Amino acid sequence: MSETLQAVRGMNDVLPDQAAAWQLLERAAREIFAQYGYREIRLPLLERTELFKRSIGEFTDIVEKEMYTFRDRGDDSLTLRPEATAGIVRACMSNGLLHNQRQKVWLMGPMFRYERPQKGRYRQFHQIDVEALGFPGPDVDVELILMTARLWRVLGLRGLRLHLNSLGTPASRVVYRAKLVEYFRAHAAVLDADSMRRLDGNPLRILDSKNPALAAVIAGAPLITDHLDAESAAHFATLCSQLTGAGIDFVVNPRLVRGLDYYSRTVFEWVTTDLGSQDAVCSGGRYDGLVEQLGGEAVPAIGWALGEERIVELLRLQGLARDEGGPDVYLVLAGPAAEAVGLGLAERIRDGAPGLRVETNCGGGSFKSQLKRADKSGARVAVIIGDDEASRGVAAVKALRGREAAQREVSFDELAAELGRELQAQPA
RNA sequence: GUGGACGUAGCUCAGCUGGUAGAGCUCCGGGUUGUGGUCCCGGCGGUCGUGGGUUCGAGCCCCAUCGUCCACCCCA
């Protein structure tokens, strides 16, 4: 509990008991990405601060007050990445991956934002991120959403709802934004302080307010869906009909806006009611103008990111995070002669039956406590060796879970084959 | 950044109007010279988050600080 031994605030340890759920999620995601033909990209955690200012937007909360920014020894301003898209776009540009090419990539890893920690919100958190660059859509928009739906299906997650909206093009948004500001100014009397502040910076975000006192004003506000340019409207209509055709349920939520400036047209968000106030589990959108904005050619693109901590928590809440870390076989070594042969014998079992997980008792302990450990480990079979067995070159094989045959002696030479036959024939 | 609740053993928690810290689980040993999952007995384990203050005396009261949780905010 000493102060010096604590982890940094908002940065969590993932302990062995929790790691199974993370592996479950990451393994499922990797398999799905491979199924869709998306390839992994791995990037630095640090980028030049300028990149995030120019992509996320200089006057967003993320850039204004949430970034871990510092100067390195060469006096360059660097920032720990607060999200993945900017780095991916930068990497594709600086490596020429967008020159007459299209890219479908994914990335997973830690992101950093200096926020007040809360359930589902941490200063170091982990995202799984997917981006498709060079595709105008809406077909690829559908594909990306299908990918997320498949992930929930594979994991067995229930209760996620898809919200969908279109933000139109920057040009159409300017028109809408002006109307919105005009509307809210007319109702300035009822707005709260947060909303007044947003009125200049990011008026669309007022639509997102959770303040119940504003519900009525917001409900009466002009809808962005009524102010889309023709192309965006067509894009959105096709997206919706193809999703319906693919059997994906969604709700059109005209008040869904995103906190990052680079989004255009399609935006979506998977939400849950199980996590309290941090209810967005996965969200994404199209950013057709970003590459050009960063100095490249005009390249349409879309992507999404999910919060691993939030998904892992859902897996836990829904009882889907099973731990498969336990061994199949536990070696009990009673006495010095047994300890002398134990590790070598365990190696022979691993050689002869590579599919088995074999744990050797380390650190001694009484016979009774070794058997207790064998039981607690979840192993189905205990291989018991005392000094007597060690001198005769045999082991006692004891079933720990019922069903299997009673205890018997097996010679060291036959042990691997015997265990392999017995345990692989009837998986747990 | 704002508001609120809470920090006692590795874990979950009890602890009276302030009187000098307990239980269950876990772990170790024994009951059964070598047979677990049930049971019984014993043991290990705490500067009561940290630092100050009040008091004869503080786990309990006060202040500060760190952390966790909830809401706002933000967003994955």
Coordinates of C-alpha atoms (C1' of nucleotides) in Angstrom, one line a residue:
Chain A
M1 CA 0.0 0.0 0.0
S2 CA 3.0 2.2 0.1
E3 CA 2.6 5.1 -2.2
T4 CA 5.8 4.3 -4.2
L5 CA 4.5 0.8 -5.1
Q6 CA 1.3 1.9 -6.7
A7 CA 0.7 1.8 -10.4
V8 CA 0.1 5.1 -12.1
R9 CA -3.4 6.4 -11.7
G10 CA -5.8 5.1 -14.3
M11 CA -3.4 2.5 -15.5
N12 CA -4.3 -1.1 -14.7
D13 CA -2.5 -4.4 -14.3
V14 CA -4.1 -7.3 -16.1
L15 CA -3.6 -10.2 -13.7
P16 CA -3.4 -13.8 -14.8
D17 CA -7.0 -14.5 -13.7
Q18 CA -8.2 -11.8 -16.1
A19 CA -5.9 -12.5 -19.0
A20 CA -8.0 -15.4 -20.3
A21 CA -10.8 -12.9 -21.2
W22 CA -8.4 -10.7 -23.0
Q23 CA -7.0 -13.6 -25.0
L24 CA -10.5 -14.7 -25.8
L25 CA -11.3 -11.3 -27.3
E26 CA -8.0 -10.8 -29.1
R27 CA -7.9 -14.3 -30.6
A28 CA -11.5 -14.0 -31.9
A29 CA -10.7 -10.6 -33.4
R30 CA -7.5 -11.8 -35.1
E31 CA -9.4 -14.7 -36.6
I32 CA -12.2 -12.5 -37.9
F33 CA -9.7 -10.0 -39.4
A34 CA -8.0 -12.8 -41.3
Q35 CA -11.4 -14.0 -42.5
Y36 CA -12.1 -10.6 -44.0
G37 CA -8.7 -10.2 -45.5
Y38 CA -7.5 -7.4 -43.2
R39 CA -3.8 -7.3 -42.3
E40 CA -2.1 -6.3 -39.1
I41 CA -0.2 -3.0 -38.8
R42 CA 2.0 -2.2 -35.8
L43 CA 2.9 1.4 -35.0
P44 CA 4.8 3.5 -32.4
L45 CA 3.0 4.6 -29.3
L46 CA 4.5 8.0 -29.8
E47 CA 3.8 10.4 -32.6
R48 CA 4.6 14.1 -33.1
T49 CA 2.0 16.2 -31.3
E50 CA 1.2 18.0 -34.5
L51 CA -0.3 14.9 -36.0
F52 CA -3.1 14.7 -33.4
K53 CA -3.7 18.4 -33.5
R54 CA -4.2 18.3 -37.2
S55 CA -6.3 15.2 -37.3
I56 CA -8.4 15.0 -34.2
G57 CA -8.9 18.7 -34.1
E58 CA -7.1 21.4 -32.2
F59 CA -10.2 22.4 -30.2
T60 CA -11.5 19.0 -29.2
D61 CA -11.4 17.9 -25.6
I62 CA -8.9 15.2 -26.4
V63 CA -6.3 17.5 -27.8
E64 CA -7.0 20.4 -25.5
K65 CA -6.9 18.6 -22.2
E66 CA -6.4 14.9 -22.4
M67 CA -3.1 14.2 -24.2
Y68 CA 0.1 13.0 -22.6
T69 CA 2.4 15.4 -24.3
F70 CA 6.0 16.2 -23.5
R71 CA 9.2 17.4 -25.1
D72 CA 12.0 14.9 -25.7
R73 CA 15.7 15.6 -25.4
G74 CA 15.8 17.0 -28.9
D75 CA 13.0 19.4 -27.9
D76 CA 10.4 17.8 -30.2
S77 CA 6.9 17.8 -28.9
L78 CA 5.7 14.2 -28.7
T79 CA 2.4 12.7 -27.6
L80 CA 1.4 9.2 -26.5
R81 CA -1.3 8.2 -29.0
P82 CA -4.8 8.9 -27.7
E83 CA -6.4 6.9 -30.5
A84 CA -5.3 4.8 -33.4
T85 CA -6.6 6.3 -36.6
A86 CA -4.2 9.3 -36.9
G87 CA -1.2 7.1 -36.6
I88 CA -2.4 4.6 -39.1
V89 CA -3.1 7.4 -41.6
R90 CA 0.3 8.9 -41.0
A91 CA 2.0 5.5 -41.4
C92 CA 0.2 4.8 -44.7
M93 CA 1.1 8.2 -46.0
S94 CA 4.7 8.2 -44.9
N95 CA 5.2 4.7 -46.4
G96 CA 3.4 5.4 -49.6
L97 CA 0.7 2.8 -48.9
L98 CA -2.0 5.0 -50.4
H99 CA -0.3 5.7 -53.7
N100 CA -2.6 4.0 -56.2
Q101 CA -3.3 1.5 -53.5
R102 CA -6.0 0.6 -51.0
Q103 CA -5.4 -0.8 -47.5
K104 CA -7.4 -2.9 -45.1
V105 CA -5.6 -3.0 -41.8
W106 CA -6.1 -3.6 -38.1
L107 CA -4.2 -2.7 -35.0
M108 CA -4.5 -3.5 -31.3
G109 CA -2.7 -1.9 -28.4
P110 CA -2.7 0.7 -25.6
M111 CA -3.9 4.3 -26.0
F112 CA -3.5 7.1 -23.5
R113 CA -5.8 9.9 -22.4
Y114 CA -5.5 12.0 -19.2
E115 CA -9.0 11.7 -18.0
R116 CA -10.6 11.2 -14.6
P117 CA -10.7 7.4 -14.2
Q118 CA -14.0 5.7 -13.9
K119 CA -15.4 2.3 -14.6
G120 CA -14.7 1.6 -18.3
R121 CA -12.5 4.7 -18.6
Y122 CA -8.8 4.6 -17.9
R123 CA -5.8 6.6 -18.7
Q124 CA -4.1 3.7 -20.4
F125 CA -6.7 1.7 -22.2
H126 CA -6.6 -0.7 -25.1
Q127 CA -8.3 -0.6 -28.4
I128 CA -8.7 -2.9 -31.3
D129 CA -8.9 -0.8 -34.4
V130 CA -9.8 -1.5 -38.0
E131 CA -9.4 0.9 -41.0
A132 CA -10.2 0.6 -44.7
L133 CA -8.4 3.3 -46.7
G134 CA -9.2 4.1 -50.3
F135 CA -12.7 2.8 -50.4
P136 CA -15.5 5.3 -50.9
G137 CA -18.2 3.0 -49.7
P138 CA -20.9 2.3 -48.7
D139 CA -20.1 -1.3 -49.4
V140 CA -17.0 -1.2 -47.2
D141 CA -19.0 0.6 -44.5
V142 CA -21.3 -2.4 -44.4
E143 CA -18.4 -4.8 -44.4
L144 CA -16.8 -3.1 -41.3
I145 CA -20.1 -3.2 -39.4
L146 CA -20.6 -6.9 -40.4
M147 CA -17.2 -7.5 -38.9
T148 CA -18.2 -6.1 -35.6
A149 CA -21.5 -8.0 -35.5
R150 CA -19.6 -11.2 -36.2
L151 CA -17.2 -10.5 -33.4
W152 CA -20.1 -10.1 -30.9
R153 CA -21.6 -13.3 -32.3
V154 CA -18.4 -15.3 -32.0
L155 CA -17.8 -14.1 -28.4
G156 CA -21.5 -14.7 -27.5
L157 CA -22.1 -11.2 -26.3
R158 CA -25.7 -10.1 -25.9
G159 CA -27.5 -6.8 -25.5
L160 CA -25.5 -4.6 -27.8
R161 CA -27.4 -2.1 -29.9
L162 CA -26.1 -0.4 -33.1
H163 CA -26.7 3.3 -33.5
L164 CA -26.2 4.7 -36.9
N165 CA -26.1 8.2 -38.4
S166 CA -24.6 10.2 -41.2
L167 CA -22.8 13.5 -40.7
G168 CA -22.8 14.4 -44.4
T169 CA -19.9 16.2 -46.1
P170 CA -18.0 19.1 -44.5
A171 CA -19.8 21.5 -46.8
S172 CA -23.3 20.2 -45.9
R173 CA -22.3 20.2 -42.2
V174 CA -21.4 23.9 -42.3
V175 CA -25.0 24.6 -43.4
Y176 CA -26.5 22.4 -40.8
R177 CA -24.2 23.7 -38.1
A178 CA -25.3 27.2 -38.8
K179 CA -28.9 26.3 -38.5
L180 CA -28.3 24.4 -35.3
V181 CA -26.4 27.4 -33.7
E182 CA -29.2 29.7 -34.8
Y183 CA -31.8 27.3 -33.1
F184 CA -29.9 26.9 -29.9
R185 CA -29.2 30.6 -29.6
A186 CA -32.9 31.2 -29.8
H187 CA -33.2 28.8 -26.8
A188 CA -30.1 30.0 -25.0
A189 CA -32.1 30.6 -21.9
V190 CA -32.6 26.9 -21.2
L191 CA -29.1 25.7 -22.1
D192 CA -26.7 24.6 -19.4
A193 CA -23.2 25.9 -19.0
D194 CA -21.6 22.9 -20.9
S195 CA -23.9 23.5 -23.8
M196 CA -23.2 27.2 -23.9
R197 CA -19.6 26.4 -24.1
R198 CA -20.1 24.0 -26.9
L199 CA -22.2 26.5 -28.9
D200 CA -19.1 28.1 -30.3
G201 CA -16.7 25.1 -30.4
N202 CA -18.8 22.1 -31.3
P203 CA -22.5 22.7 -31.3
L204 CA -23.3 19.2 -32.7
R205 CA -22.2 17.8 -29.3
I206 CA -25.1 19.6 -27.6
L207 CA -27.3 17.0 -29.2
D208 CA -25.4 14.3 -27.2
S209 CA -26.1 15.9 -23.8
K210 CA -27.3 13.7 -21.0
N211 CA -28.9 16.6 -19.2
P212 CA -32.6 15.7 -18.9
A213 CA -33.5 19.4 -18.6
L214 CA -32.3 19.8 -22.2
A215 CA -34.3 16.9 -23.6
A216 CA -37.1 19.0 -24.9
V217 CA -35.0 21.6 -26.6
I218 CA -32.8 18.9 -28.2
A219 CA -35.9 17.0 -29.4
G220 CA -37.0 20.1 -31.2
A221 CA -33.6 20.8 -32.9
P222 CA -33.2 20.5 -36.6
L223 CA -32.0 17.1 -37.7
I224 CA -28.8 16.5 -39.6
T225 CA -30.5 13.7 -41.5
D226 CA -32.7 16.4 -43.0
H227 CA -29.7 18.5 -44.1
L228 CA -27.6 15.9 -45.9
D229 CA -26.3 16.6 -49.4
A230 CA -27.7 14.3 -52.1
E231 CA -24.7 12.1 -52.4
S232 CA -24.4 11.6 -48.6
A233 CA -28.1 10.9 -48.4
A234 CA -27.8 8.2 -51.1
H235 CA -24.8 6.8 -49.4
F236 CA -26.6 6.5 -46.1
A237 CA -29.7 5.0 -47.7
T238 CA -27.7 2.3 -49.4
L239 CA -25.8 1.6 -46.2
C240 CA -29.1 1.2 -44.3
S241 CA -30.7 -1.1 -46.9
Q242 CA -27.7 -3.3 -47.2
L243 CA -27.4 -3.7 -43.5
T244 CA -31.0 -4.6 -43.3
G245 CA -30.5 -7.1 -46.1
A246 CA -27.6 -8.6 -44.1
G247 CA -29.8 -9.1 -41.1
I248 CA -28.2 -6.4 -39.0
D249 CA -30.5 -4.5 -36.6
F250 CA -29.8 -0.9 -36.0
V251 CA -31.5 2.4 -35.0
V252 CA -30.9 5.6 -36.9
N253 CA -29.9 8.1 -34.3
P254 CA -29.7 11.6 -35.7
R255 CA -28.2 12.8 -32.5
L256 CA -25.2 10.6 -32.7
V257 CA -22.2 12.8 -33.4
R258 CA -18.6 12.1 -32.7
G259 CA -16.1 14.0 -30.6
L260 CA -13.4 13.9 -33.2
D261 CA -13.4 16.5 -36.0
Y262 CA -12.3 14.2 -38.8
Y263 CA -15.5 12.3 -39.3
S264 CA -17.8 12.6 -42.3
R265 CA -20.8 10.8 -43.6
T266 CA -21.2 7.4 -41.8
V267 CA -20.8 7.3 -38.1
F268 CA -21.9 4.4 -35.8
E269 CA -21.7 3.2 -32.3
W270 CA -22.4 0.0 -30.5
V271 CA -23.8 0.7 -27.1
T272 CA -24.7 -1.4 -24.0
T273 CA -26.8 -0.7 -20.9
D274 CA -24.6 -2.9 -18.8
L275 CA -21.6 -0.6 -18.1
G276 CA -23.1 2.4 -16.6
S277 CA -22.2 5.7 -18.0
Q278 CA -19.4 4.5 -20.3
D279 CA -21.8 2.8 -22.6
A280 CA -20.1 3.0 -26.0
V281 CA -18.3 -0.3 -26.6
C282 CA -17.3 0.2 -30.2
S283 CA -17.6 3.1 -32.5
G284 CA -16.4 4.4 -35.8
G285 CA -17.0 6.3 -38.8
R286 CA -15.9 7.6 -42.2
Y287 CA -13.2 10.2 -42.5
D288 CA -13.1 11.0 -46.2
G289 CA -11.2 14.3 -45.8
L290 CA -8.5 13.3 -43.4
V291 CA -5.8 12.1 -45.7
E292 CA -6.0 15.2 -47.8
Q293 CA -6.2 17.4 -44.7
L294 CA -2.9 15.9 -43.6
G295 CA -1.3 16.8 -46.9
G296 CA -1.9 13.7 -49.0
E297 CA -4.2 13.0 -52.0
A298 CA -7.9 12.8 -51.4
V299 CA -8.4 9.2 -50.1
P300 CA -11.8 8.2 -48.7
A301 CA -11.6 6.0 -45.6
I302 CA -13.5 4.5 -42.7
G303 CA -12.7 2.7 -39.5
W304 CA -13.8 1.7 -36.1
A305 CA -12.3 1.1 -32.7
L306 CA -13.5 -1.0 -29.7
G307 CA -12.5 -0.6 -26.1
E308 CA -11.0 -3.8 -24.9
E309 CA -11.5 -3.1 -21.2
R310 CA -15.2 -2.5 -21.9
I311 CA -15.6 -5.7 -23.9
V312 CA -13.7 -7.7 -21.3
E313 CA -16.0 -6.4 -18.6
L314 CA -19.0 -7.4 -20.6
L315 CA -17.6 -10.9 -21.1
R316 CA -17.1 -11.1 -17.4
L317 CA -20.6 -9.8 -16.6
Q318 CA -22.2 -12.2 -19.1
G319 CA -20.2 -15.2 -17.8
L320 CA -18.3 -15.7 -21.0
A321 CA -14.8 -15.3 -19.7
R322 CA -13.9 -18.9 -19.0
D323 CA -10.3 -19.6 -17.8
E324 CA -8.7 -22.4 -19.7
G325 CA -5.3 -21.9 -18.2
G326 CA -5.1 -25.0 -16.0
P327 CA -3.0 -28.1 -16.8
D328 CA -4.2 -31.5 -17.8
V329 CA -1.6 -33.3 -15.8
Y330 CA -0.1 -32.5 -12.4
L331 CA 3.1 -34.2 -11.3
V332 CA 3.2 -34.9 -7.5
L333 CA 6.8 -35.5 -6.4
A334 CA 7.1 -36.9 -2.9
G335 CA 10.7 -37.2 -1.7
P336 CA 14.1 -36.4 -3.0
A337 CA 14.4 -39.3 -5.4
A338 CA 11.1 -38.3 -7.0
E339 CA 12.2 -34.7 -7.3
A340 CA 15.4 -35.8 -9.0
V341 CA 13.5 -37.5 -11.8
G342 CA 10.3 -35.3 -11.9
L343 CA 11.3 -32.5 -14.3
G344 CA 13.0 -34.9 -16.7
L345 CA 9.9 -37.0 -16.7
A346 CA 7.6 -34.0 -17.4
E347 CA 9.8 -33.2 -20.4
R348 CA 9.3 -36.7 -21.8
I349 CA 5.5 -36.4 -21.4
R350 CA 5.6 -33.0 -23.3
D351 CA 7.8 -34.6 -26.0
G352 CA 5.6 -37.6 -26.4
A353 CA 2.2 -35.9 -26.0
P354 CA 2.7 -32.3 -27.1
G355 CA -1.0 -31.4 -26.8
L356 CA -1.0 -31.9 -23.1
R357 CA -0.4 -29.2 -20.5
V358 CA 1.8 -30.7 -17.8
E359 CA 2.5 -28.9 -14.6
T360 CA 5.3 -30.2 -12.3
N361 CA 5.0 -29.6 -8.5
C362 CA 7.7 -27.1 -7.6
G363 CA 8.7 -26.0 -4.2
G364 CA 8.1 -29.3 -2.3
G365 CA 5.3 -29.4 0.2
S366 CA 3.7 -32.3 2.0
F367 CA 2.2 -35.2 0.1
K368 CA -1.2 -34.0 1.1
S369 CA -0.7 -30.4 0.1
Q370 CA 0.7 -31.5 -3.3
L371 CA -2.4 -33.4 -4.0
K372 CA -4.5 -30.4 -2.9
R373 CA -2.6 -28.3 -5.4
A374 CA -3.1 -31.0 -8.1
D375 CA -6.8 -30.8 -7.4
K376 CA -7.0 -27.0 -7.3
S377 CA -5.0 -26.7 -10.5
G378 CA -7.9 -28.2 -12.4
A379 CA -5.8 -31.1 -13.7
R380 CA -7.7 -34.2 -14.7
V381 CA -5.0 -36.5 -13.7
A382 CA -2.3 -36.6 -11.1
V383 CA 0.9 -38.4 -11.8
I384 CA 2.3 -39.4 -8.4
I385 CA 5.9 -40.3 -7.9
G386 CA 7.4 -41.2 -4.6
D387 CA 10.9 -42.5 -3.9
D388 CA 9.6 -46.1 -4.2
E389 CA 8.1 -45.4 -7.7
A390 CA 11.2 -43.5 -8.7
S391 CA 13.5 -46.4 -8.0
R392 CA 11.2 -48.8 -9.9
G393 CA 10.8 -46.4 -12.9
V394 CA 7.0 -46.2 -12.6
A395 CA 4.4 -43.6 -11.7
A396 CA 1.0 -43.8 -10.1
V397 CA -1.6 -42.3 -12.4
K398 CA -4.6 -41.1 -10.4
A399 CA -7.8 -39.8 -11.9
L400 CA -9.0 -36.6 -10.1
R401 CA -12.3 -35.9 -11.8
G402 CA -14.4 -39.0 -11.4
R403 CA -15.3 -40.9 -14.6
E404 CA -11.8 -41.9 -15.6
A405 CA -10.3 -45.3 -14.6
A406 CA -9.1 -45.8 -11.1
Q407 CA -5.5 -45.3 -10.0
R408 CA -2.9 -47.5 -11.7
E409 CA 0.8 -47.8 -12.2
V410 CA 2.4 -46.9 -15.5
S411 CA 6.1 -47.2 -16.4
F412 CA 8.0 -44.0 -17.2
D413 CA 8.5 -45.3 -20.8
E414 CA 4.8 -45.7 -21.5
L415 CA 3.6 -42.6 -19.5
A416 CA 3.5 -40.1 -22.4
A417 CA 1.7 -42.4 -24.8
E418 CA -0.7 -43.5 -22.1
L419 CA -1.6 -40.0 -20.9
G420 CA -1.9 -38.8 -24.4
R421 CA -4.3 -41.6 -25.3
E422 CA -6.4 -41.2 -22.2
L423 CA -6.7 -37.4 -22.0
Q424 CA -6.8 -36.4 -25.7
A425 CA -9.5 -39.0 -26.4
Q426 CA -12.0 -37.3 -24.1
P427 CA -11.5 -33.6 -23.9
A428 CA -12.8 -31.7 -20.9
Chain B
rG1 C1' -11.8 19.7 -14.5
rU2 C1' -16.8 19.6 -11.0
rG3 C1' -19.9 17.1 -7.3
rG4 C1' -20.6 12.8 -4.0
rA5 C1' -19.5 7.9 -1.5
rC6 C1' -15.6 4.9 0.3
rG7 C1' -10.2 3.0 1.8
rU8 C1' -9.3 -2.4 8.2
rA9 C1' -5.1 -9.4 6.7
rG10 C1' -3.7 -11.7 -0.3
rC11 C1' -9.6 -11.6 -1.1
rU12 C1' -14.8 -10.5 1.0
rC13 C1' -16.0 -7.9 5.2
rA14 C1' -17.1 -7.0 11.0
rG15 C1' -15.3 -3.6 14.6
rC16 C1' -20.6 -0.3 19.9
rU17 C1' -21.2 6.7 22.7
rG18 C1' -13.0 7.2 21.0
rG19 C1' -10.2 2.4 25.6
rU20 C1' -5.1 -0.2 22.2
rA21 C1' -7.9 -5.2 16.0
rG22 C1' -11.6 -9.9 14.6
rA23 C1' -14.3 -13.6 11.2
rG24 C1' -14.8 -16.3 6.7
rC25 C1' -12.0 -17.7 2.4
rU26 C1' -6.9 -18.5 0.7
rC27 C1' -2.1 -20.4 2.1
rC28 C1' 1.1 -23.7 5.3
rG29 C1' 1.3 -27.9 8.9
rG30 C1' -1.3 -31.8 11.5
rG31 C1' -5.5 -35.4 12.4
rU32 C1' -4.5 -40.2 8.1
rU33 C1' 4.9 -42.4 7.9
rG34 C1' 2.3 -41.6 0.7
rU35 C1' -3.8 -40.2 -1.6
rG36 C1' -7.1 -34.4 -3.3
rG37 C1' -12.1 -32.4 -3.7
rU38 C1' -16.1 -33.0 2.8
rC39 C1' -14.8 -32.5 8.0
rC40 C1' -11.8 -31.3 12.6
rC41 C1' -7.4 -28.9 15.1
rG42 C1' -3.3 -25.5 14.8
rG43 C1' -0.3 -21.8 12.4
rC44 C1' 1.4 -17.7 9.0
rG45 C1' -0.6 -13.1 7.8
rG46 C1' -2.3 -5.9 9.8
rU47 C1' 2.8 0.5 11.0
rC48 C1' -6.3 0.0 10.2
rG49 C1' -4.1 3.9 2.4
rU50 C1' -0.4 7.9 3.8
rG51 C1' 1.0 12.4 6.6
rG52 C1' -0.4 15.8 10.2
rG53 C1' -3.8 17.4 14.3
rU54 C1' -7.3 17.0 18.7
rU55 C1' -7.2 13.7 23.1
rC56 C1' -4.6 10.7 29.0
rG57 C1' -5.9 7.4 24.8
rA58 C1' -7.7 7.5 17.6
rG59 C1' -9.5 2.1 13.1
rC60 C1' -13.5 5.5 15.0
rC61 C1' -13.2 12.8 15.5
rC62 C1' -10.7 17.1 12.4
rC63 C1' -7.4 18.6 8.2
rA64 C1' -4.4 17.5 4.1
rU65 C1' -2.9 14.0 0.5
rC66 C1' -3.0 9.5 -2.5
rG67 C1' -6.2 5.8 -4.4
rU68 C1' -10.9 3.3 -5.8
rC69 C1' -16.0 3.7 -7.1
rC70 C1' -20.5 6.7 -8.9
rA71 C1' -22.5 10.9 -11.6
rC72 C1' -21.2 15.2 -14.6
rC73 C1' -17.8 15.9 -18.4
rC74 C1' -15.4 13.0 -22.2
rC75 C1' -15.4 8.7 -25.0
rA76 C1' -13.4 3.1 -26.5

